Each structure stands twice: as C-alpha cells, then as structure tokens.
XYZ file of C-alpha atoms in Angstrom:
182
model
C 92.590 -25.867 62.086
C 93.897 -26.138 58.471
C 96.078 -23.598 57.242
C 98.093 -22.493 54.356
C 100.864 -24.553 52.395
C 102.706 -23.824 49.470
C 104.439 -25.241 46.425
C 107.985 -23.495 46.238
C 108.204 -24.308 41.922
C 104.510 -24.878 40.945
C 105.196 -23.020 36.861
C 108.282 -21.937 35.841
C 109.360 -18.335 34.887
C 108.785 -18.874 31.441
C 105.225 -21.153 32.854
C 103.755 -17.379 34.146
C 104.633 -15.734 31.163
C 102.860 -17.736 29.476
C 100.079 -17.195 31.576
C 99.456 -13.633 31.617
C 100.398 -14.120 27.706
C 96.319 -16.348 27.482
C 95.017 -13.624 30.387
C 95.926 -10.632 28.136
C 94.752 -12.262 24.247
C 91.227 -12.993 26.416
C 90.880 -9.435 27.303
C 91.126 -7.763 31.032
C 87.670 -6.633 32.820
C 87.330 -4.559 36.239
C 87.410 -7.128 38.635
C 84.058 -7.802 41.472
C 82.878 -8.930 44.841
C 80.664 -12.073 42.913
C 77.011 -11.823 41.895
C 77.193 -8.936 40.102
C 79.148 -6.545 43.161
C 81.472 -3.743 43.026
C 82.984 -1.646 45.429
C 86.428 -0.359 44.722
C 87.735 0.257 48.459
C 87.124 -3.450 48.977
C 88.512 -4.937 45.374
C 90.878 -2.785 42.787
C 91.754 -4.882 39.578
C 91.527 -6.221 36.327
C 90.910 -9.965 36.051
C 90.844 -12.656 32.906
C 89.221 -15.705 33.025
C 90.050 -19.300 31.034
C 89.288 -22.050 30.121
C 90.565 -25.261 30.343
C 90.135 -26.241 27.521
C 92.819 -25.470 23.851
C 95.811 -23.290 24.565
C 95.072 -23.040 28.653
C 94.774 -26.543 29.069
C 98.723 -27.590 29.743
C 96.898 -24.720 32.604
C 94.275 -26.570 34.792
C 96.898 -30.259 34.081
C 99.012 -28.676 35.913
C 96.388 -27.434 38.823
C 94.998 -30.580 39.190
C 98.098 -32.352 39.674
C 99.119 -29.629 41.955
C 95.695 -30.076 44.247
C 95.503 -34.012 44.059
C 99.186 -33.608 45.555
C 98.059 -30.407 47.920
C 94.909 -32.750 49.756
C 96.827 -35.137 51.031
C 97.586 -32.513 53.463
C 94.026 -30.920 53.932
C 92.041 -34.472 53.226
C 89.373 -32.243 52.026
C 86.142 -33.921 49.939
C 86.774 -32.800 46.852
C 84.606 -32.909 43.850
C 85.586 -30.702 40.993
C 86.536 -27.246 39.608
C 83.088 -26.509 39.021
C 84.554 -22.384 37.885
C 87.180 -20.806 35.064
C 90.295 -19.937 36.033
C 91.217 -16.270 37.238
C 93.687 -14.568 36.778
C 94.556 -11.366 37.552
C 96.206 -8.276 37.373
C 97.279 -5.470 40.263
C 98.585 -2.364 39.459
C 100.347 1.045 41.388
C 97.464 3.167 39.019
C 94.771 1.871 40.228
C 96.003 1.107 43.874
C 95.422 -2.673 43.183
C 94.391 -4.924 46.233
C 91.982 -7.074 47.854
C 90.921 -6.807 51.375
C 90.452 -8.502 54.549
C 87.826 -12.148 52.364
C 86.932 -15.902 52.484
C 85.933 -16.815 48.955
C 83.186 -19.206 51.000
C 80.123 -17.470 49.728
C 75.889 -17.957 49.689
C 76.066 -17.905 45.583
C 75.388 -21.126 43.927
C 79.516 -21.850 43.039
C 80.606 -19.709 46.423
C 79.648 -21.991 48.635
C 80.804 -25.788 47.033
C 84.130 -23.630 47.017
C 86.529 -26.463 49.278
C 89.708 -25.111 48.011
C 91.326 -21.933 46.839
C 94.788 -21.767 44.815
C 97.136 -18.682 44.094
C 99.947 -18.606 42.123
C 102.082 -15.717 41.850
C 102.665 -14.773 38.231
C 104.604 -11.948 38.274
C 108.999 -11.870 39.482
C 108.683 -10.192 42.371
C 110.741 -6.524 41.155
C 107.882 -5.940 39.343
C 106.067 -4.366 42.148
C 105.849 -2.952 45.722
C 102.985 -4.325 48.095
C 100.538 -6.297 46.385
C 101.327 -9.122 49.205
C 98.448 -11.929 49.532
C 97.743 -12.462 53.222
C 96.775 -15.985 55.176
C 94.724 -14.885 58.440
C 96.269 -18.093 61.102
C 95.108 -17.735 63.962
C 95.783 -13.316 65.650
C 97.997 -11.771 62.738
C 98.428 -12.498 59.034
C 101.071 -14.518 57.315
C 102.628 -13.621 53.859
C 102.294 -15.630 51.253
C 105.573 -17.877 48.894
C 105.762 -14.453 46.010
C 108.023 -16.288 44.130
C 107.341 -16.084 40.522
C 105.664 -19.635 40.254
C 104.674 -20.450 43.457
C 101.504 -21.216 45.181
C 99.397 -21.046 48.007
C 96.924 -23.138 48.809
C 94.432 -22.411 51.422
C 90.639 -24.089 52.695
C 87.852 -21.272 50.511
C 86.481 -20.212 54.305
C 90.314 -19.240 55.378
C 90.262 -15.123 55.581
C 93.377 -13.457 52.898
C 93.780 -10.448 51.585
C 96.048 -8.830 48.978
C 97.205 -5.542 50.583
C 98.112 -2.473 48.118
C 100.066 -2.763 44.965
C 102.448 1.451 45.561
C 104.786 0.661 42.559
C 104.399 -1.571 39.255
C 101.875 -4.711 38.171
C 100.692 -8.170 40.016
C 99.753 -11.221 37.870
C 98.308 -14.159 39.923
C 96.165 -16.792 38.617
C 92.783 -18.121 41.468
C 90.886 -20.806 41.134
C 88.535 -22.781 43.206
C 88.496 -26.387 44.106
C 84.877 -27.394 44.676
C 82.768 -30.110 46.827
C 79.682 -31.124 49.151
C 79.359 -28.799 51.835
C 81.372 -28.664 54.636
C 79.869 -30.284 57.919
C-alpha cells in the first residue's frame, strides 16, 4: 500500500504568507464537497482558487517540481493538473474541519485524481486542532504540521482535517490527474 510522504520544507515561511495573501486577494468563499454540494457537518472552511498563471505561476512551478520528485516514490501514471490550486482557511469560529474522505470521486475531474498534495501554510502556534490525518492500515497518522511542509498521498487515501479549536489553519491543496487506476 502506498502511504503518504512528506517534503519537510516545500515552501519558506515568507512564501507561505505570500500564498495566503494571494488567496485573500482572490476572494474567499464557503467550501463545498464537490458537484455543488455542501454540508457543514462534513466540511466547514472557506476556500479560494489560484490560477497557475500570473501572480501565482511561481506556486504551480514549485508544485510541479515537488510532484515530479515525489512520484519517484509513488510511480503513478500522472498526466496533468486539471484543477486550480485550492487554498483553505479552517477557523475556530466555525469549528473548521473536513471529515474523513478520499479525493477521488465520480465527477469528471475527481475521477481522474491520482495524487493529492497538501501544504501547511500556517505556523503551528497560530492554531490548535486542524491536524491533517491520513488513514494508514488501522490508525490515523498525523501529517507534518511545520509551516511550509508538503504531504503527498494517493487520491484514494482516506484523510481528514480535525476541528480547529483555537485560531486558524491555512493550507494549500492541489490534485494531479491521470488515467484511471487499473
């Protein structure tokens, strides 16, 4: 079974702050579950979407390099990034969280998701809770919470973000697409 891997320093603290500013400037909106659905008991967060061009082009360039290196571990048949970069804000005021789920789904784009990349944009001192966990065998494993750390895992991996109880947690997520799993 392919587990999650971590890149401890994917982005510097200054770059993480720049990404949060890009998201704030592009407009935050309530997060959904896909295909126009939402349920605050499953997911409570705000999100912004970044393009891979213009002011955020450097973010995508870094992500492409991270994925290229990480895929030596996963050896997945990857083709492209068909979805925009998502930046999420999980805030204690709304008990920000995302319950157990997998990123591969039945929608046109979600069905082609092969690899998920999540980058921790906040300092750990900025919040309590909000832990990204992946399911490994018979127990959840906490991802590296250091600011700038990236966690990558196959899109079929169950994962969640535990409720934020104090402060706010910012993260970046993107998906890499390819032909269906065989």
